[in-house]
Amino acid sequence: MKHFVTGGSGFVGMHLTDLLLKNNQEVVIYDTVTPDEIYLKNPRVKFIKGDIRDFDLLATAMSGSDIVQHNAAILPLNKPGPELFEVNVSGTEKVLRAAEKNGIKKVICISSSSVFGIQTGEVISDDAEVSPIDDYGSSKAKSEEVCKGYRSEHDLDVSIVRPCPIIGAGRMGIFGILFDWIAAGKRVYTIGKGDNPYQFVGVDDLADLCFQLSAKPSKNQDFNAGSAGYGTSAEDLEKLIAHAGTMAKLFRIPAGPARLILRILDALHISPLVRYHYMTADKPHRVSIEKAKRLLGWQPKETNIDVLIRTYDWYMKNRDQLNKLEGSPHRKPLKQGILKILRFFS
């Protein structure tokens, strides 16, 4: 089958493309950023440079594809303003409209567990009510509404995947800051006690779920995506620090004052941390993945600490080259802003 992958040059899109190629699929990468050369040289990959907001180009590029894997999105790390909703909501509508026009068999849309907002401690089911707390989560919730509208009004088969925060080889963004501080033997700060269970998902496990969705009956189903196992925030960080073998130490700061300071720094645009980071860092974050296991036979292979260690090791091996990377902010180290001062004194 031929998969049309929006955002295929990004972090998730790249790993998904790798998995699709391993399974003898054809891939059309549709992105504003040119993918790595290895993909351009692959005869089963076609790259089309384009923006999902350009409907005519999008619909033409999608022609002849069987499955749409919709990963393209504006991320909160960009602090993008109105463009966030233009891409994440209006762009999604254009992807679905183009899919309908081209008679696409299946559309798989990547949303986010951030649509659930601040969790109360219960494990979140696939059909839980959404309650986003920031613009990014709101844009993803609205994009889900668009998907559900196309299901009911256009009879288009659309599945939604809500991944927990995604990590894996090549993932930087805010994790680049964490790894930099650990490697340098600095204090690693947690907001609050760090006793909150917090679930990630490995990017390879997420890619596998998306592939399973394209291959097995799952019409109009929504799925959470999370790791095979997780501890509390502090437990997983302490294990990662122990693996690194540096002088880094975990340092807990009271949640209230930390949030107040980070909110001010965010408003002044001098901190890389956005509202979702500092409002949820000390809260439980875990989802049920039983539906994907039951309906698709999907089984994540990696726990939080498995994928944290693997991503950190990749960072240590490749950190001298990271600033040369282009494209998605998930693939590049974030500028630390005022946090550089804190790093210096830590």
Coordinates of C-alpha atoms in Angstrom, one line a residue:
M1 CA 0.0 0.0 0.0
K2 CA 1.0 3.6 -0.5
H3 CA 1.0 5.8 2.6
F4 CA 0.7 9.6 2.4
V5 CA 2.6 10.9 5.4
T6 CA 2.0 14.6 6.3
G7 CA 4.9 15.9 8.4
G8 CA 7.0 13.0 7.2
S9 CA 10.2 14.9 7.7
G10 CA 9.5 15.4 11.4
F11 CA 10.4 13.3 14.4
V12 CA 7.3 11.0 14.4
G13 CA 7.0 11.1 10.6
M14 CA 10.6 10.0 10.1
H15 CA 10.2 7.0 12.4
L16 CA 6.9 6.0 10.9
T17 CA 8.4 6.2 7.4
D18 CA 11.2 3.9 8.6
L19 CA 8.7 1.3 9.9
L20 CA 6.6 1.5 6.7
L21 CA 9.6 0.9 4.5
K22 CA 10.6 -2.1 6.6
N23 CA 7.2 -3.5 6.0
N24 CA 7.5 -3.1 2.2
Q25 CA 5.1 -0.1 2.0
E26 CA 5.4 2.9 -0.3
V27 CA 5.6 6.3 1.2
V28 CA 4.8 9.8 0.0
I29 CA 6.4 12.4 2.4
Y30 CA 4.5 15.7 2.3
D31 CA 6.2 18.4 4.3
T32 CA 7.5 21.9 4.2
V33 CA 10.9 20.6 5.2
T34 CA 13.1 18.4 3.0
P35 CA 13.7 15.0 4.6
D36 CA 17.1 13.4 5.3
E37 CA 19.0 12.3 2.2
I38 CA 18.5 8.6 3.0
Y39 CA 14.8 9.0 2.2
L40 CA 15.4 11.0 -1.0
K41 CA 17.5 8.2 -2.3
N42 CA 15.0 5.4 -1.5
P43 CA 13.0 4.4 -4.6
R44 CA 9.9 3.6 -2.5
V45 CA 9.8 7.2 -1.1
K46 CA 8.5 10.2 -3.0
F47 CA 8.9 13.6 -1.4
I48 CA 6.6 16.5 -2.2
K49 CA 7.4 19.8 -0.6
G50 CA 4.1 21.4 0.5
D51 CA 2.0 22.9 3.2
I52 CA -1.2 21.2 4.3
R53 CA -3.0 24.6 4.1
D54 CA -2.5 24.5 0.3
F55 CA -5.5 22.4 -0.6
D56 CA -4.9 22.2 -4.3
L57 CA -1.3 21.0 -4.0
L58 CA -2.3 18.7 -1.1
A59 CA -5.1 17.0 -3.0
T60 CA -3.0 16.6 -6.1
A61 CA -0.1 15.2 -4.1
M62 CA -2.4 12.7 -2.3
S63 CA -3.7 11.2 -5.6
G64 CA -2.9 7.5 -5.9
S65 CA -2.3 6.9 -2.1
D66 CA -4.2 4.3 -0.1
I67 CA -3.7 5.5 3.5
V68 CA -3.2 9.0 5.0
Q69 CA -0.9 9.2 8.1
H70 CA -1.6 12.8 9.3
N71 CA 1.3 13.9 11.5
A72 CA 1.8 17.5 10.4
A73 CA 1.3 20.0 13.2
I74 CA 2.5 23.2 14.7
L75 CA 4.0 22.5 18.2
P76 CA 3.7 24.6 21.3
L77 CA 7.5 24.9 21.5
N78 CA 7.3 27.3 18.6
K79 CA 4.9 29.6 20.6
P80 CA 3.3 30.3 17.2
G81 CA 0.2 32.4 17.8
P82 CA -2.7 32.2 15.2
E83 CA -0.7 29.8 13.0
L84 CA -1.3 27.1 15.6
F85 CA -5.0 26.9 14.7
E86 CA -4.5 27.5 11.0
V87 CA -2.3 24.4 10.7
N88 CA -3.7 22.1 13.4
V89 CA -7.4 22.7 12.8
S90 CA -7.9 24.2 9.3
G91 CA -5.0 22.1 8.0
T92 CA -6.5 18.9 9.3
E93 CA -9.8 19.8 7.7
K94 CA -8.0 20.2 4.3
V95 CA -6.2 16.9 4.8
L96 CA -9.6 15.2 5.4
R97 CA -11.2 17.0 2.4
A98 CA -8.4 15.9 0.2
A99 CA -8.7 12.3 1.4
E100 CA -12.4 12.3 0.6
K101 CA -11.7 13.7 -2.8
N102 CA -9.1 11.0 -3.5
G103 CA -11.2 8.1 -2.2
I104 CA -8.6 7.3 0.5
K105 CA -9.3 4.1 2.4
K106 CA -8.2 5.2 5.9
V107 CA -7.0 8.4 7.6
I108 CA -5.0 8.1 10.8
C109 CA -4.7 11.5 12.7
I110 CA -2.2 12.0 15.4
S111 CA -3.7 14.1 18.2
S112 CA -2.2 14.4 21.7
S113 CA -3.0 13.3 25.3
S114 CA -2.7 17.0 26.1
V115 CA -6.4 17.2 25.1
F116 CA -7.2 15.7 28.5
G117 CA -5.7 18.6 30.4
I118 CA -4.8 18.3 34.0
Q119 CA -5.5 14.7 35.2
T120 CA -6.9 13.9 38.6
G121 CA -5.1 10.6 39.2
E122 CA -7.3 8.1 37.4
V123 CA -6.0 6.3 34.3
I124 CA -7.5 8.0 31.3
S125 CA -9.7 5.9 29.0
D126 CA -9.9 6.4 25.2
D127 CA -13.4 7.9 25.5
A128 CA -12.6 10.3 28.4
E129 CA -13.9 13.8 28.2
V130 CA -11.4 16.3 26.8
S131 CA -10.5 19.4 28.8
P132 CA -7.4 21.1 27.4
I133 CA -5.6 23.9 29.3
D134 CA -3.6 25.5 26.6
D135 CA -3.8 26.6 23.0
Y136 CA -2.0 23.6 21.7
G137 CA -4.3 21.1 23.5
S138 CA -7.3 23.2 22.3
S139 CA -6.1 23.1 18.7
K140 CA -5.8 19.3 18.9
A141 CA -9.2 19.0 20.6
K142 CA -10.8 21.1 17.8
S143 CA -9.0 19.0 15.2
E144 CA -10.6 15.9 16.7
E145 CA -14.0 17.5 16.3
V146 CA -13.2 18.0 12.7
C147 CA -12.2 14.3 12.3
K148 CA -15.5 13.2 14.0
G149 CA -17.5 15.5 11.7
Y150 CA -16.0 13.9 8.6
R151 CA -16.9 10.5 10.0
S152 CA -20.5 11.3 10.5
E153 CA -21.1 13.7 7.6
H154 CA -18.8 12.2 4.9
D155 CA -18.5 8.5 5.9
L156 CA -14.7 8.8 5.9
D157 CA -12.8 6.3 8.0
V158 CA -10.8 8.4 10.4
S159 CA -9.0 7.0 13.5
I160 CA -7.5 9.3 16.1
V161 CA -4.4 8.5 18.1
R162 CA -3.6 10.4 21.4
P163 CA 0.0 9.7 22.3
C164 CA 1.5 10.6 25.7
P165 CA 4.6 12.8 25.4
I166 CA 6.7 11.1 22.7
I167 CA 10.4 10.2 23.1
G168 CA 12.9 8.1 21.2
A169 CA 16.2 8.4 19.3
G170 CA 16.3 11.8 17.7
R171 CA 13.8 13.4 20.0
M172 CA 15.2 16.7 21.4
G173 CA 13.1 19.7 22.2
I174 CA 12.7 20.0 26.0
F175 CA 14.4 16.6 26.4
G176 CA 17.5 18.2 24.9
I177 CA 17.7 20.5 27.9
L178 CA 17.2 17.7 30.4
F179 CA 20.0 15.6 28.7
D180 CA 22.3 18.6 28.5
W181 CA 22.0 19.2 32.3
I182 CA 22.4 15.6 33.2
A183 CA 25.5 15.2 31.0
A184 CA 27.0 18.3 32.6
G185 CA 26.4 17.0 36.1
K186 CA 24.0 19.8 37.0
R187 CA 21.0 19.8 39.3
V188 CA 17.9 18.4 37.6
Y189 CA 14.8 20.2 38.9
T190 CA 11.4 18.8 39.4
I191 CA 8.3 20.8 40.1
G192 CA 6.9 19.4 43.3
K193 CA 7.8 16.2 45.0
G194 CA 8.0 14.1 41.8
D195 CA 5.7 11.5 43.2
N196 CA 3.3 11.7 40.4
P197 CA 3.0 8.8 37.9
Y198 CA 4.0 10.1 34.5
Q199 CA 3.7 8.1 31.2
F200 CA 5.6 8.6 28.0
V201 CA 5.4 6.6 24.8
G202 CA 8.3 5.5 22.7
V203 CA 8.2 6.8 19.1
D204 CA 8.8 3.3 17.6
D205 CA 5.8 1.9 19.6
L206 CA 3.7 4.8 18.4
A207 CA 4.8 4.2 14.8
D208 CA 3.9 0.5 15.2
L209 CA 0.4 1.5 16.4
C210 CA -0.1 3.7 13.4
F211 CA 0.9 0.9 11.1
Q212 CA -1.4 -1.6 12.8
L213 CA -4.2 0.9 12.4
S214 CA -3.6 0.9 8.6
A215 CA -3.5 -2.9 8.4
K216 CA -6.3 -4.0 10.8
P217 CA -10.1 -3.2 11.0
S218 CA -10.4 -0.1 13.2
K219 CA -13.0 2.0 11.5
N220 CA -13.5 5.4 13.2
Q221 CA -11.9 4.2 16.5
D222 CA -9.9 6.4 18.9
F223 CA -6.8 5.1 20.7
N224 CA -4.5 6.2 23.5
A225 CA -0.8 5.4 23.1
G226 CA 1.5 5.0 26.1
S227 CA 4.5 3.1 27.2
A228 CA 4.6 -0.5 28.5
G229 CA 5.5 0.7 32.0
Y230 CA 6.3 3.8 34.0
G231 CA 7.2 5.0 37.4
T232 CA 6.8 8.4 39.1
S233 CA 8.5 11.4 37.6
A234 CA 11.2 11.3 40.3
E235 CA 11.8 7.5 40.0
D236 CA 12.3 7.6 36.2
L237 CA 14.6 10.7 36.4
E238 CA 16.7 9.1 39.2
K239 CA 17.1 5.9 37.1
L240 CA 18.2 8.0 34.1
I241 CA 20.7 10.0 36.2
A242 CA 22.1 6.8 37.6
H243 CA 22.5 5.4 34.1
A244 CA 24.3 8.5 32.9
G245 CA 26.8 8.2 35.8
T246 CA 27.4 11.9 36.1
M247 CA 27.3 14.2 39.2
A248 CA 23.7 15.3 38.3
K249 CA 21.3 15.2 41.2
L250 CA 17.5 15.5 41.4
F251 CA 16.4 18.7 43.2
R252 CA 12.8 19.2 44.1
I253 CA 11.2 22.7 44.2
P254 CA 7.8 23.6 45.6
A255 CA 5.2 23.5 42.9
G256 CA 3.4 26.8 43.7
P257 CA 6.4 29.2 43.6
A258 CA 7.9 27.3 40.6
R259 CA 4.7 27.7 38.6
L260 CA 4.4 31.4 39.4
I261 CA 8.0 32.1 38.3
L262 CA 7.7 30.0 35.1
R263 CA 4.4 31.6 34.2
I264 CA 6.1 35.1 34.4
L265 CA 9.1 33.9 32.4
D266 CA 6.7 32.4 29.8
A267 CA 4.7 35.6 29.5
L268 CA 8.0 37.5 28.9
H269 CA 9.0 35.0 26.2
I270 CA 12.4 34.3 27.9
S271 CA 11.8 30.6 28.9
P272 CA 11.4 27.6 26.6
L273 CA 8.9 26.1 28.9
V274 CA 5.2 26.6 27.9
R275 CA 2.1 26.5 30.0
Y276 CA 1.4 22.8 29.6
H277 CA 4.9 22.0 30.9
Y278 CA 4.7 23.9 34.2
M279 CA 1.0 23.3 34.9
T280 CA 1.2 19.5 34.5
A281 CA 4.7 18.5 35.5
D282 CA 3.7 17.5 39.1
K283 CA 0.3 16.0 38.1
P284 CA -0.4 12.4 37.2
H285 CA -0.3 11.6 33.5
R286 CA -1.2 8.1 32.4
V287 CA -3.6 6.6 29.9
S288 CA -5.3 3.3 29.3
I289 CA -3.9 1.4 26.3
E290 CA -6.1 -1.6 26.7
K291 CA -8.3 -0.8 23.7
A292 CA -5.4 -0.8 21.3
K293 CA -4.2 -4.1 22.8
R294 CA -7.6 -5.7 22.5
L295 CA -8.7 -4.5 19.1
L296 CA -5.3 -4.4 17.3
G297 CA -3.1 -6.7 19.2
W298 CA -0.7 -3.8 19.7
Q299 CA 1.8 -4.2 22.5
P300 CA 4.3 -1.4 23.3
K301 CA 7.8 -2.9 23.8
E302 CA 9.4 -0.1 25.8
T303 CA 8.9 1.3 29.3
N304 CA 9.5 4.9 30.2
I305 CA 13.0 4.2 31.5
D306 CA 13.9 1.9 28.5
V307 CA 13.2 4.7 26.0
L308 CA 14.6 7.5 28.2
I309 CA 17.9 5.7 28.4
R310 CA 18.0 4.9 24.7
T311 CA 17.2 8.5 23.8
Y312 CA 19.9 9.8 26.2
D313 CA 22.5 7.5 24.8
W314 CA 21.6 8.6 21.3
Y315 CA 21.9 12.2 22.5
M316 CA 25.4 11.6 23.9
K317 CA 26.5 9.9 20.7
N318 CA 25.1 12.7 18.4
R319 CA 25.1 15.9 20.4
D320 CA 27.9 17.5 18.5
Q321 CA 25.8 17.4 15.3
L322 CA 22.4 18.4 16.8
N323 CA 22.6 22.1 16.2
K324 CA 23.0 21.5 12.5
L325 CA 19.5 19.8 12.2
E326 CA 16.7 21.5 10.4
G327 CA 12.9 21.2 10.6
S328 CA 10.8 20.1 13.6
P329 CA 11.7 21.5 17.0
H330 CA 11.3 18.0 18.3
R331 CA 14.5 17.1 16.4
K332 CA 16.5 20.1 17.5
P333 CA 17.8 21.2 21.0
L334 CA 15.7 24.1 22.3
K335 CA 17.3 27.4 23.1
Q336 CA 17.4 27.5 26.9
G337 CA 16.8 31.2 27.2
I338 CA 17.0 32.4 30.8
L339 CA 17.4 28.8 32.0
K340 CA 21.0 29.1 31.0
I341 CA 21.6 31.3 34.0
L342 CA 20.0 28.6 36.3
R343 CA 22.1 26.0 34.6
F344 CA 25.3 28.0 35.3
F345 CA 24.5 28.2 39.1
S346 CA 23.4 24.6 39.3

